[in-house]
Structure formats: structure tokens, C-alpha cells
Amino acid sequence: MDIVSDDPVELRAAFRAGWSPRSTARLAPGRVQANLVALPAAAALDFAAFCQRNPRACPVLAMGAPGERVLHGVDLATDLPRYRVWRDGAAAEEPIDVAALWRDDLVGFLLGCSYSFEWALGQAGLVLRHWASGSNPPIYRTTIPCVPAGPFAGEVIVSMRPLRPADAIRAVQITSRFPRVHGAPLHLGLPGLIGVDLERRDGGDALLPEADELPVFWACGVTPESALRAAKLPFAITHYPGAMAITDLWNADLAE
Amino acid sequence: MDIVSDDPVELRAAFRAGWSPRSTARLAPGRVQANLVALPAAAALDFAAFCQRNPRACPVLAMGAPGERVLHGVDLATDLPRYRVWRDGAAAEEPIDVAALWRDDLVGFLLGCSYSFEWALGQAGLVLRHWASGSNPPIYRTTIPCVPAGPFAGEVIVSMRPLRPADAIRAVQITSRFPRVHGAPLHLGLPGLIGVDLERRDGGDALLPEADELPVFWACGVTPESALRAAKLPFAITHYPGAMAITDLWNADLAE
């Protein structure tokens, strides 16, 4: 199935009708896409605190009331291309719809996503190398601890984009204006200081800096997934990696 | 002579009366200090264009009319601790007063100085290593060309401060708010890309990054001095290095 539309309402309708593209990257240009975490109200207060204490990794764009299914135009149970269902801290199923699993005590969180800050970098004329190949930036687990909250804990996970120094400075300036979608880089250069060996990634696709580039690291939306594993909750729902919630929000409106 | 006051009016009076400290660093905390360039009106239009085209190295805080001696409270001919007089592109004299040399056709420029952005970094809790020793950061001539204007040309000169990566990111954020005092770094990491060998400085005092630090480079107010040498003007006046013009302006008011 081809891309049906640039309109988030029509895209969500297509997902609801069963269209399940592998990734939502490059869909609905300019719109905010988000990570989804939905978990029982009994754990939601701790998770809200975890996000508040780790805002670079887990910036909250929206938080629903218990049972509330629609946030920023997205029906959390039907409007994403694919989901992950977590049972006892492990990914158990990967359905394209979770309406039958939705519960009245589930609290949904939409968390900012790197697609938004990459959009901002592109608007400023920067070109990220992984775009050309349609791949994902490499992901690394760092030795930087998250500030724990209740059962949620773990290390910050980062994505890495190689940039020439002047572009790295520009990228700090641009992404600093977008704290709700991971904001400024956490680190750049000297990967060993945060426990990263660039040759040994924990996710994403392979990409190494050239001789004229620095590795630039942003906190990554995979961090909450890692915290979910640590928390070993009996039940939770997230988006399937890359298959994000496409909201009605505009990236441009998130600029501080 | 001890420091007479934190008040710029009293400090300038003391300089006018003959006090000539080697450096104005740490005097008049919070006030804007500036580089001085005064040159004949016949060359001033080209110099104004040079500054406009190279705003990181030569950010103009004030530009006088021909013969105008007082800018932001500073009598340009008497109120600095020491001067350099340039003849045919070379530093010829270093008097503590240039009232006898002042001419009705001289146009004064006050250019932003690193003391201001270092103040901003200090306000944000960063500690620069050269502060502890009371020394100056190392200065390097890069291979980055200035955009020329008339006879003014040359390479951008930079100062280098070693910072840990997270502090380097913070420093980009903070100094980006101060474009009138050199603004964001020009470069960080990978000094060879801008023609710099950290072991071979062109000024300032020796300071090398530790293993957990990156070299961070800002455009430096020595750049216009280099352009003056290139222009070989028959006559010009600047401040003596480190002995800046202390203005009535507050650094905090320069934040964009």
C-alpha cells in the first residue's frame, strides 16, 4: 500500500483499517510523532515521576487520565501501525491493534521522538547521513544512570548521529529549542566517557563517524522501554519500534 | 595600587589618572568590557564592512561618528589602562593615554570581548581552567579565512577552552545567547580540521585538554588586530591586549 496521505487524520484511519507500514518515518511531514507507553494506573504515578526526573530521555508530550484513549487526535488503542504488548517485563506480542486489550485503568503517555528534532535539523539545512540509506541511527546503552522512580530504573540509552564540528554546534543550538522531543545532545565526542564503544551498538543500524566528524549523542526514546523491562510490570503497551503515534501537533509549534 | 572600585565610572577615572593594570580581567564584575579599534574615517567604512561580514570575530558593540570620543561612557582616548598605536601596520607605541594622538577623523569601534561570554559561563556554574591560574586561554591562528573588506583580511583567530563534553554542550547553549560578544563556538574537537595544532599556540598561555575534555574554540578579538596588520594602515589605535575598555553596559543585558 502506498502512502495514503500527508494528513494525520487520514493516516490514522488507514492504520486503524489495517495498514501497518514498518516505519512511520517520513509520513505526515512536519507533524509530531510520538513514543507510546500505556500502563496500569497503579504504576502510572511512578512512571510519571520517572519521566519528570529523566526529561531528556522521556519528555512527556501528553499524559491521559486512566482509561482515556485519545490524545492529540490519536486513539492509542487502534491508531498506531503496530504495538508491543509487555507481560512481566518482556515483549510478548506485536499486534497491529490493541483495542481488545485496552483496559479502563490504562494511563497513556506520549513521549517526544527523535523524528521531531531531526525534522528541525533538516529545516535548518543539516543533512543526517542515515537519511540517505533510509536506515536508523545506531543506538547505544550508556553508563549514565537514569534517576529511578519506583520500579523504573536503568541506564540512559542514546542514539548517535555523526556530524562535522560546525554542524554539531548548530545541532546543539537547534535541538536546544526542542526540549519536549529530547532537546540538546547529552554528549558529543569522547564516547568512552559515557561507556560507549562505537563499534558495539545495542540497536539501530551501523554508522560510524568519518575522520572529519564527531559522534553526537541524544537521549533516546528506547530508554523507557528499558525501564519497562526493569520494572517487570505484569502488563503494559508500547508502540512497535519505528511505528510511532502520528499526532495532530506540528513540530514547529514545539520550538521554545 | 589596589582595585579602587567595582564602579566603571570610578575605574575609568583611575585609568585616566594614570593607573595602568596589566589586565582588566575581573574588574567591574558584570560589566561589558570591549576591544577598541580606532582608525581614520577613510578606512572606517571598509572596517565596518569587515566587522559586519565577520560577526563572530568582530561583533560591534558601538561605532562612533568621526572624532567622537565617548562610547558607552568610555572616553576612548584616555579611559583605557593602556593602548597600542599602529603605524604602517605595525605596533609602534604602547602608551597609557592617546589624547595627544587623537584626531578629528578617527572612528572608534568597541568590539565584544570574551570576558563577557566567560562571565555568562561562570553565571551558569561552569568553571574555566585558566581562571584558577589567572592566565589567558591559548590563542591559535586557524585556516578559516575572514571574509575580506577593502584592505582588511586574514584568517580567523580563535581562543581555546578545554571543556568536558556535557559542559561543551552547555557552553554552546549559553554563549549562543550572546552573539554580540563572539557568540557560540566556531568549532570543537578535531582541531586539525581548522588548521590548529594544540601544541603550537600563537598567543595566550599554555593549556591543553585533559583526556576527558574537548578543545572548544571561539572566534577571538585578536582577529581585528591581525586584519589591521594586513591592512598596513598608516595610523590606528587599539587597546593593549588584556587592557580593555570598561563600559557602563551590563553583560546580562546583552543576552538575546
Coordinates of C-alpha atoms in Angstrom, one line a residue:
Chain A
M1 CA 0.0 0.0 0.0
D2 CA 1.3 3.4 -1.0
I3 CA 1.4 6.3 1.4
V4 CA -2.2 7.3 1.5
S5 CA -1.9 10.9 2.6
D6 CA 0.1 13.6 4.4
D7 CA -2.9 14.2 6.7
P8 CA -2.6 12.7 10.1
V9 CA -6.4 12.0 10.3
E10 CA -6.3 10.0 7.1
L11 CA -3.1 8.2 8.0
R12 CA -4.5 7.2 11.4
A13 CA -7.7 6.0 9.6
A14 CA -5.5 3.8 7.3
F15 CA -3.7 2.3 10.3
R16 CA -7.0 1.7 12.0
A17 CA -8.2 -0.1 8.9
G18 CA -5.1 -2.5 9.0
W19 CA -2.3 -0.7 7.1
S20 CA 0.8 -1.5 9.0
P21 CA 4.0 0.1 7.5
R22 CA 7.2 -1.0 9.1
S23 CA 8.1 2.6 10.0
T24 CA 6.3 6.0 10.2
A25 CA 9.4 7.9 9.3
R26 CA 8.8 10.5 6.6
L27 CA 5.0 10.2 7.0
A28 CA 3.0 13.3 7.7
P29 CA 5.9 15.8 7.2
G30 CA 6.1 18.4 9.9
R31 CA 3.7 16.6 12.3
V32 CA 4.8 15.4 15.7
Q33 CA 5.3 11.7 16.0
A34 CA 5.5 10.2 19.5
N35 CA 6.5 7.2 21.5
L36 CA 3.6 5.4 23.3
V37 CA 3.7 4.0 26.8
A38 CA 0.4 2.8 28.3
L39 CA 0.4 1.1 31.7
P40 CA -1.9 0.4 34.6
A41 CA -2.8 3.4 36.8
A42 CA -1.2 1.6 39.7
A43 CA 2.2 2.1 38.1
A44 CA 1.5 5.3 36.2
L45 CA 2.4 7.7 39.1
D46 CA 5.9 6.1 39.4
F47 CA 6.3 6.3 35.6
A48 CA 5.2 9.9 35.5
A49 CA 7.9 10.6 38.1
F50 CA 10.4 8.7 36.1
C51 CA 9.7 10.8 33.1
Q52 CA 9.8 14.0 35.1
R53 CA 13.2 13.0 36.5
N54 CA 14.6 12.0 33.1
P55 CA 13.2 14.6 30.8
R56 CA 15.9 14.3 28.1
A57 CA 15.1 10.6 27.6
C58 CA 11.4 10.7 28.4
P59 CA 9.9 14.1 27.5
V60 CA 6.1 13.9 28.1
L61 CA 4.1 15.4 25.2
A62 CA 0.8 14.1 26.7
M63 CA -0.5 12.1 29.6
G64 CA -4.0 10.8 29.7
A65 CA -6.4 10.1 32.6
P66 CA -7.0 6.4 33.4
G67 CA -8.8 4.8 30.5
E68 CA -8.6 7.8 28.3
R69 CA -7.8 6.6 24.8
V70 CA -7.5 9.7 22.6
L71 CA -4.5 12.1 23.0
H72 CA -3.7 14.8 20.4
G73 CA -6.1 13.1 18.0
V74 CA -4.6 9.6 18.3
D75 CA -6.7 6.7 19.5
L76 CA -4.0 5.0 21.4
A77 CA -5.5 1.5 21.0
T78 CA -6.1 1.5 17.3
D79 CA -4.3 4.4 15.5
L80 CA -0.7 3.2 15.5
P81 CA 0.6 0.8 12.8
R82 CA 1.8 -1.8 15.3
Y83 CA 2.2 -2.3 19.0
R84 CA 4.2 -4.2 21.5
V85 CA 2.4 -5.8 24.4
W86 CA 4.6 -6.3 27.5
R87 CA 3.9 -9.1 30.1
D88 CA 6.1 -9.4 33.2
G89 CA 8.7 -7.1 31.7
A90 CA 9.1 -8.9 28.4
A91 CA 7.8 -8.1 24.9
A92 CA 5.1 -10.8 24.5
E93 CA 3.1 -9.9 21.4
E94 CA 3.3 -7.5 18.5
P95 CA -0.3 -6.9 17.3
I96 CA -1.5 -4.2 14.9
D97 CA -4.4 -3.3 17.2
V98 CA -4.8 -3.4 21.0
A99 CA -8.5 -2.4 21.3
A100 CA -9.3 -5.8 22.7
L101 CA -6.5 -5.5 25.3
W102 CA -7.3 -1.9 26.3
R103 CA -8.4 -1.5 30.0
D104 CA -10.1 1.2 31.8
D105 CA -7.2 1.6 34.2
L106 CA -4.6 2.2 31.5
V107 CA -2.8 5.5 31.5
G108 CA -1.3 6.6 28.2
F109 CA 1.8 8.6 27.8
L110 CA 3.0 10.1 24.5
L111 CA 6.7 10.8 24.7
G112 CA 8.7 13.0 22.3
C113 CA 10.6 11.3 19.5
S114 CA 13.8 12.0 17.5
Y115 CA 11.8 12.3 14.3
S116 CA 10.8 15.8 15.6
F117 CA 14.3 17.1 16.3
E118 CA 15.6 15.5 13.1
W119 CA 12.9 17.5 11.3
A120 CA 14.2 20.7 12.9
L121 CA 17.7 19.9 11.8
G122 CA 16.5 19.3 8.3
Q123 CA 14.6 22.6 8.3
A124 CA 17.9 24.3 9.2
G125 CA 19.6 22.6 6.2
L126 CA 21.6 19.9 8.0
V127 CA 21.7 16.5 6.3
L128 CA 21.9 13.4 8.5
R129 CA 23.8 10.6 7.0
H130 CA 21.3 7.8 7.9
W131 CA 18.6 9.6 5.9
A132 CA 20.2 8.7 2.5
S133 CA 20.1 5.0 3.3
G134 CA 16.7 5.1 4.9
S135 CA 18.2 3.4 8.0
N136 CA 18.0 4.2 11.7
P137 CA 20.8 5.8 13.7
P138 CA 22.9 3.5 15.9
I139 CA 21.7 3.1 19.4
Y140 CA 23.9 2.6 22.5
R141 CA 23.3 1.8 26.1
T142 CA 25.4 4.3 28.2
T143 CA 26.7 4.1 31.7
I144 CA 24.7 7.2 32.6
P145 CA 22.1 6.2 35.2
C146 CA 18.6 7.3 34.9
V147 CA 17.2 8.8 38.1
P148 CA 15.0 6.0 39.3
A149 CA 11.3 6.2 40.3
G150 CA 9.6 3.3 42.0
P151 CA 10.4 0.2 39.9
F152 CA 11.6 2.2 36.9
A153 CA 15.3 2.4 36.5
G154 CA 18.2 1.7 34.2
E155 CA 20.8 3.5 32.1
V156 CA 20.1 6.2 29.6
I157 CA 20.0 4.9 26.0
V158 CA 21.3 7.2 23.3
S159 CA 21.1 7.5 19.5
M160 CA 24.2 8.7 17.7
R161 CA 24.5 10.9 14.7
P162 CA 27.9 11.8 13.2
L163 CA 28.3 15.5 12.4
R164 CA 31.1 17.8 11.4
P165 CA 32.0 20.1 14.3
A166 CA 30.3 23.2 12.9
D167 CA 27.2 21.2 12.3
A168 CA 27.4 19.7 15.8
I169 CA 27.4 23.2 17.2
R170 CA 24.5 24.1 15.0
A171 CA 22.7 21.0 16.1
V172 CA 23.1 21.9 19.8
Q173 CA 21.6 25.3 19.1
I174 CA 18.7 24.0 17.1
T175 CA 17.7 21.0 19.3
S176 CA 18.1 23.1 22.4
R177 CA 14.9 24.8 21.3
F178 CA 13.0 21.5 21.4
P179 CA 13.2 20.1 25.0
R180 CA 9.9 18.3 24.5
V181 CA 11.5 16.0 21.9
H182 CA 14.8 15.0 23.6
G183 CA 16.3 18.5 23.3
A184 CA 20.0 19.1 23.2
P185 CA 22.6 16.3 22.8
L186 CA 23.6 14.6 26.1
H187 CA 27.2 14.2 24.9
L188 CA 29.5 14.6 21.9
G189 CA 32.9 13.3 21.1
L190 CA 34.8 11.0 23.5
P191 CA 32.2 8.1 23.6
G192 CA 34.3 6.2 26.1
L193 CA 33.4 8.7 28.8
I194 CA 29.7 7.5 28.7
G195 CA 30.6 3.9 28.3
V196 CA 30.1 3.7 24.6
D197 CA 32.2 1.7 22.1
L198 CA 31.1 3.0 18.7
E199 CA 31.8 -0.4 17.1
R200 CA 29.4 -2.2 19.5
R201 CA 25.9 -0.8 19.2
D202 CA 22.8 -2.0 21.0
G203 CA 20.3 -1.3 18.3
G204 CA 19.7 0.7 15.1
D205 CA 21.9 0.4 12.1
A206 CA 25.7 0.6 11.7
L207 CA 27.1 4.1 11.1
L208 CA 30.5 5.4 12.3
P209 CA 31.9 9.0 12.2
E210 CA 34.3 9.8 9.4
A211 CA 37.6 11.5 10.2
D212 CA 36.1 15.0 10.0
E213 CA 33.0 14.1 12.1
L214 CA 32.2 13.9 15.8
P215 CA 29.8 11.4 17.3
V216 CA 26.8 13.4 18.7
F217 CA 24.6 11.6 21.2
W218 CA 21.0 12.3 22.1
A219 CA 18.9 10.6 24.8
C220 CA 16.7 8.1 23.0
G221 CA 13.0 7.0 23.3
V222 CA 14.2 3.4 23.8
T223 CA 15.1 4.4 27.3
P224 CA 11.6 4.0 28.7
E225 CA 11.4 0.5 27.1
S226 CA 14.5 -0.4 29.0
A227 CA 12.9 1.0 32.2
L228 CA 9.8 -1.1 31.5
R229 CA 11.9 -4.2 31.3
A230 CA 13.5 -3.3 34.6
A231 CA 10.1 -2.7 36.3
K232 CA 8.8 -6.1 35.2
L233 CA 5.2 -4.8 35.2
P234 CA 2.6 -7.6 34.6
F235 CA 1.1 -5.6 31.7
A236 CA 2.0 -2.6 29.5
I237 CA 1.6 -1.5 25.9
T238 CA 4.1 0.5 23.8
H239 CA 4.4 1.3 20.1
Y240 CA 6.4 -1.1 18.0
P241 CA 9.8 0.4 17.3
G242 CA 9.6 2.9 14.4
A243 CA 5.8 2.7 14.2
M244 CA 5.0 5.8 16.1
A245 CA 1.8 7.7 17.1
I246 CA 1.2 10.4 14.5
T247 CA -0.4 13.3 16.3
D248 CA -2.1 16.4 15.1
L249 CA 0.6 18.6 16.6
W250 CA 3.1 20.4 14.4
N251 CA 6.8 20.1 15.2
A252 CA 7.3 23.8 14.6
D253 CA 4.9 24.6 17.4
L254 CA 7.2 22.7 19.9
A255 CA 10.0 25.2 19.5
E256 CA 10.8 27.1 22.7
Chain B
M1 CA 47.6 50.1 43.5
D2 CA 44.7 48.0 44.7
I3 CA 41.4 47.7 42.8
V4 CA 39.8 51.1 43.5
S5 CA 36.2 50.2 42.9
D6 CA 33.7 47.9 41.1
D7 CA 32.2 51.0 39.5
P8 CA 33.1 51.6 35.9
V9 CA 33.0 55.4 36.3
E10 CA 35.5 55.2 39.1
L11 CA 37.7 52.7 37.4
R12 CA 37.8 54.8 34.2
A13 CA 38.7 57.8 36.3
A14 CA 41.6 55.8 37.9
F15 CA 42.9 54.8 34.5
R16 CA 42.6 58.4 33.3
A17 CA 44.6 59.4 36.3
G18 CA 47.4 57.0 35.3
W19 CA 46.6 53.7 36.9
S20 CA 47.6 51.0 34.4
P21 CA 46.9 47.5 35.5
R22 CA 48.2 44.8 33.2
S23 CA 44.7 43.3 32.7
T24 CA 41.2 44.4 33.3
A25 CA 40.0 40.8 33.8
R26 CA 37.9 40.5 37.0
L27 CA 37.4 44.3 37.3
A28 CA 33.9 45.7 37.3
P29 CA 32.1 42.4 37.6
G30 CA 29.1 42.0 35.4
R31 CA 30.0 45.0 33.2
V32 CA 30.8 44.7 29.5
Q33 CA 34.4 45.1 28.6
A34 CA 35.3 45.7 25.0
N35 CA 38.1 45.6 22.4
L36 CA 38.9 49.1 20.9
V37 CA 39.8 49.8 17.3
A38 CA 40.0 53.5 16.3
L39 CA 41.1 54.3 12.7
P40 CA 40.8 57.1 10.3
A41 CA 37.4 57.7 8.7
A42 CA 38.9 57.0 5.3
A43 CA 39.4 53.3 6.3
A44 CA 36.4 53.1 8.7
L45 CA 33.8 52.1 6.1
D46 CA 35.9 49.2 5.0
F47 CA 36.5 48.2 8.6
A48 CA 32.7 48.4 9.4
A49 CA 32.1 46.1 6.4
F50 CA 34.8 43.7 7.7
C51 CA 33.1 43.6 11.1
Q52 CA 29.7 43.1 9.5
R53 CA 31.0 40.2 7.4
N54 CA 32.9 38.5 10.3
P55 CA 30.5 39.0 13.2
R56 CA 31.8 36.1 15.2
A57 CA 35.3 37.5 15.4
C58 CA 34.4 41.2 15.3
P59 CA 31.0 41.8 16.9
V60 CA 30.4 45.6 17.0
L61 CA 29.0 46.9 20.3
A62 CA 29.4 50.5 19.4
M63 CA 30.6 52.6 16.4
G64 CA 31.2 56.3 16.8
A65 CA 31.0 59.2 14.4
P66 CA 34.3 60.6 13.1
G67 CA 36.0 62.3 16.0
E68 CA 33.5 61.1 18.6
R69 CA 35.5 60.1 21.7
V70 CA 32.9 58.8 24.2
L71 CA 31.1 55.5 23.6
H72 CA 29.1 53.7 26.4
G73 CA 30.6 56.0 29.0
V74 CA 34.2 55.4 27.8
D75 CA 36.5 58.3 26.6
L76 CA 38.3 56.2 24.0
A77 CA 41.4 58.4 24.2
T78 CA 42.0 58.3 28.0
D79 CA 39.9 55.8 29.8
L80 CA 41.7 52.5 29.0
P81 CA 44.6 51.4 31.1
R82 CA 47.0 51.1 28.1
Y83 CA 46.9 51.4 24.3
R84 CA 48.7 50.2 21.2
V85 CA 49.4 52.7 18.5
W86 CA 49.8 51.3 15.0
R87 CA 51.9 52.8 12.2
D88 CA 52.0 51.2 8.8
G89 CA 50.5 48.0 10.1
A90 CA 52.9 47.5 13.0
A91 CA 52.5 48.1 16.7
A92 CA 54.7 51.2 17.2
E93 CA 54.0 52.5 20.7
E94 CA 52.2 51.4 23.9
P95 CA 51.2 54.5 25.8
I96 CA 48.8 54.7 28.7
D97 CA 47.0 57.7 27.1
V98 CA 46.3 58.7 23.5
A99 CA 44.7 62.1 24.0
A100 CA 47.6 63.8 22.3
L101 CA 47.3 61.4 19.3
W102 CA 43.5 61.6 18.9
R103 CA 42.3 63.1 15.6
D104 CA 39.0 64.5 14.5
D105 CA 38.8 61.9 11.7
L106 CA 39.2 58.9 14.0
V107 CA 36.2 56.5 14.1
G108 CA 36.1 54.3 17.2
F109 CA 34.7 50.8 17.3
L110 CA 34.1 48.9 20.5
L111 CA 34.0 45.1 19.8
G112 CA 32.7 42.4 22.1
C113 CA 35.2 40.5 24.2
S114 CA 35.5 37.0 25.6
Y115 CA 35.3 38.4 29.2
S116 CA 31.6 38.8 28.6
F117 CA 30.8 35.2 27.5
E118 CA 33.1 33.9 30.2
W119 CA 31.0 35.8 32.7
A120 CA 27.9 34.2 31.3
L121 CA 29.5 30.7 31.6
G122 CA 30.5 31.5 35.2
Q123 CA 27.0 32.6 36.0
A124 CA 25.8 29.2 34.8
G125 CA 28.2 27.4 37.1
L126 CA 30.9 26.5 34.6
V127 CA 34.5 26.8 35.8
L128 CA 37.1 27.5 33.1
R129 CA 40.5 26.1 33.9
H130 CA 42.5 29.2 33.1
W131 CA 40.7 31.1 35.8
A132 CA 42.4 29.3 38.6
S133 CA 45.8 30.3 37.4
G134 CA 44.8 33.8 36.4
S135 CA 46.2 33.2 32.9
N136 CA 44.8 33.7 29.4
P137 CA 43.4 30.9 27.2
P138 CA 45.6 29.8 24.4
I139 CA 45.1 31.5 21.1
Y140 CA 45.6 30.0 17.6
R141 CA 45.5 31.2 14.1
T142 CA 43.2 29.0 12.1
T143 CA 43.0 28.3 8.4
I144 CA 39.4 29.7 8.3
P145 CA 39.5 32.8 6.1
C146 CA 37.8 36.0 7.2
V147 CA 35.5 37.5 4.6
P148 CA 37.7 40.4 3.4
A149 CA 36.6 44.0 3.1
G150 CA 38.8 46.6 1.4
P151 CA 42.3 46.1 2.8
F152 CA 41.1 44.1 5.8
A153 CA 41.7 40.3 5.5
G154 CA 43.3 37.4 7.1
E155 CA 42.4 34.2 9.0
V156 CA 40.1 33.9 11.9
I157 CA 42.0 33.7 15.2
V158 CA 40.4 31.7 18.0
S159 CA 40.8 31.2 21.7
M160 CA 40.5 27.7 23.1
R161 CA 39.0 26.5 26.4
P162 CA 39.0 22.8 27.3
L163 CA 35.6 21.5 28.5
R164 CA 34.1 18.2 29.3
P165 CA 31.5 17.2 26.7
A166 CA 28.5 18.0 28.7
D167 CA 29.9 21.4 29.6
A168 CA 30.8 22.0 26.0
I169 CA 27.2 21.4 25.1
R170 CA 26.1 23.8 27.9
A171 CA 28.7 26.3 26.7
V172 CA 27.2 26.3 23.2
Q173 CA 23.7 26.9 24.6
I174 CA 24.8 29.7 26.9
T175 CA 27.2 31.6 24.5
S176 CA 24.7 31.3 21.6
R177 CA 22.6 33.8 23.6
F178 CA 25.5 36.3 23.4
P179 CA 26.2 37.0 19.7
R180 CA 27.4 40.5 20.4
V181 CA 30.4 39.0 22.4
H182 CA 31.6 36.3 20.0
G183 CA 28.5 34.1 20.5
A184 CA 28.7 30.3 20.0
P185 CA 31.9 28.4 19.5
L186 CA 33.2 28.2 15.9
H187 CA 34.5 24.7 16.3
L188 CA 35.0 22.0 18.9
G189 CA 37.0 18.7 18.9
L190 CA 39.2 17.8 15.9
P191 CA 41.5 20.9 15.9
G192 CA 43.3 19.7 12.8
L193 CA 40.2 20.5 10.7
I194 CA 40.7 24.2 11.3
G195 CA 44.5 24.1 10.9
V196 CA 45.2 24.1 14.6
D197 CA 48.0 22.1 16.4
L198 CA 47.1 22.4 20.1
E199 CA 50.8 22.2 21.0
R200 CA 51.7 25.2 18.8
R201 CA 49.8 28.3 20.0
D202 CA 50.1 31.8 18.6
G203 CA 49.3 33.6 21.8
G204 CA 47.8 33.3 25.3
D205 CA 49.1 30.8 27.8
A206 CA 49.6 27.1 27.5
L207 CA 46.6 24.9 28.3
L208 CA 45.8 21.5 26.8
P209 CA 42.7 19.4 27.1
E210 CA 42.7 16.5 29.6
A211 CA 41.6 13.0 28.4
D212 CA 38.0 13.8 29.4
E213 CA 37.9 17.2 27.7
L214 CA 37.3 18.6 24.3
P215 CA 39.0 21.7 22.9
V216 CA 36.3 24.3 22.3
F217 CA 37.2 27.2 20.0
W218 CA 35.7 30.7 20.0
A219 CA 36.4 33.4 17.5
C220 CA 38.8 35.9 19.2
G221 CA 39.1 39.6 19.4
V222 CA 42.7 39.4 18.3
T223 CA 41.3 38.8 14.8
P224 CA 40.9 42.5 14.0
E225 CA 44.5 43.2 15.1
S226 CA 45.6 40.6 12.6
A227 CA 43.4 42.4 10.0
L228 CA 45.0 45.7 10.9
R229 CA 48.4 44.3 10.3
A230 CA 47.2 43.0 6.9
A231 CA 45.7 46.4 6.0
K232 CA 49.0 48.3 6.8
L233 CA 47.1 51.5 7.7
P234 CA 49.4 54.5 8.3
F235 CA 47.7 55.0 11.6
A236 CA 45.3 53.3 14.0
I237 CA 44.8 52.8 17.8
T238 CA 43.7 49.8 19.7
H239 CA 43.6 48.7 23.3
Y240 CA 46.7 47.0 24.7
P241 CA 45.9 43.2 24.9
G242 CA 44.0 42.5 28.1
A243 CA 43.6 46.1 29.0
M244 CA 40.0 46.6 27.7
A245 CA 37.5 49.4 27.6
I246 CA 35.2 49.0 30.7
T247 CA 31.8 50.2 29.6
D248 CA 28.7 51.1 31.5
L249 CA 26.8 48.2 29.9
W250 CA 25.8 45.1 31.8
N251 CA 26.7 41.7 30.3
A252 CA 23.3 40.4 31.4
D253 CA 21.6 43.0 29.1
L254 CA 23.4 41.5 26.0
A255 CA 21.6 38.2 26.3
E256 CA 19.4 37.5 23.3

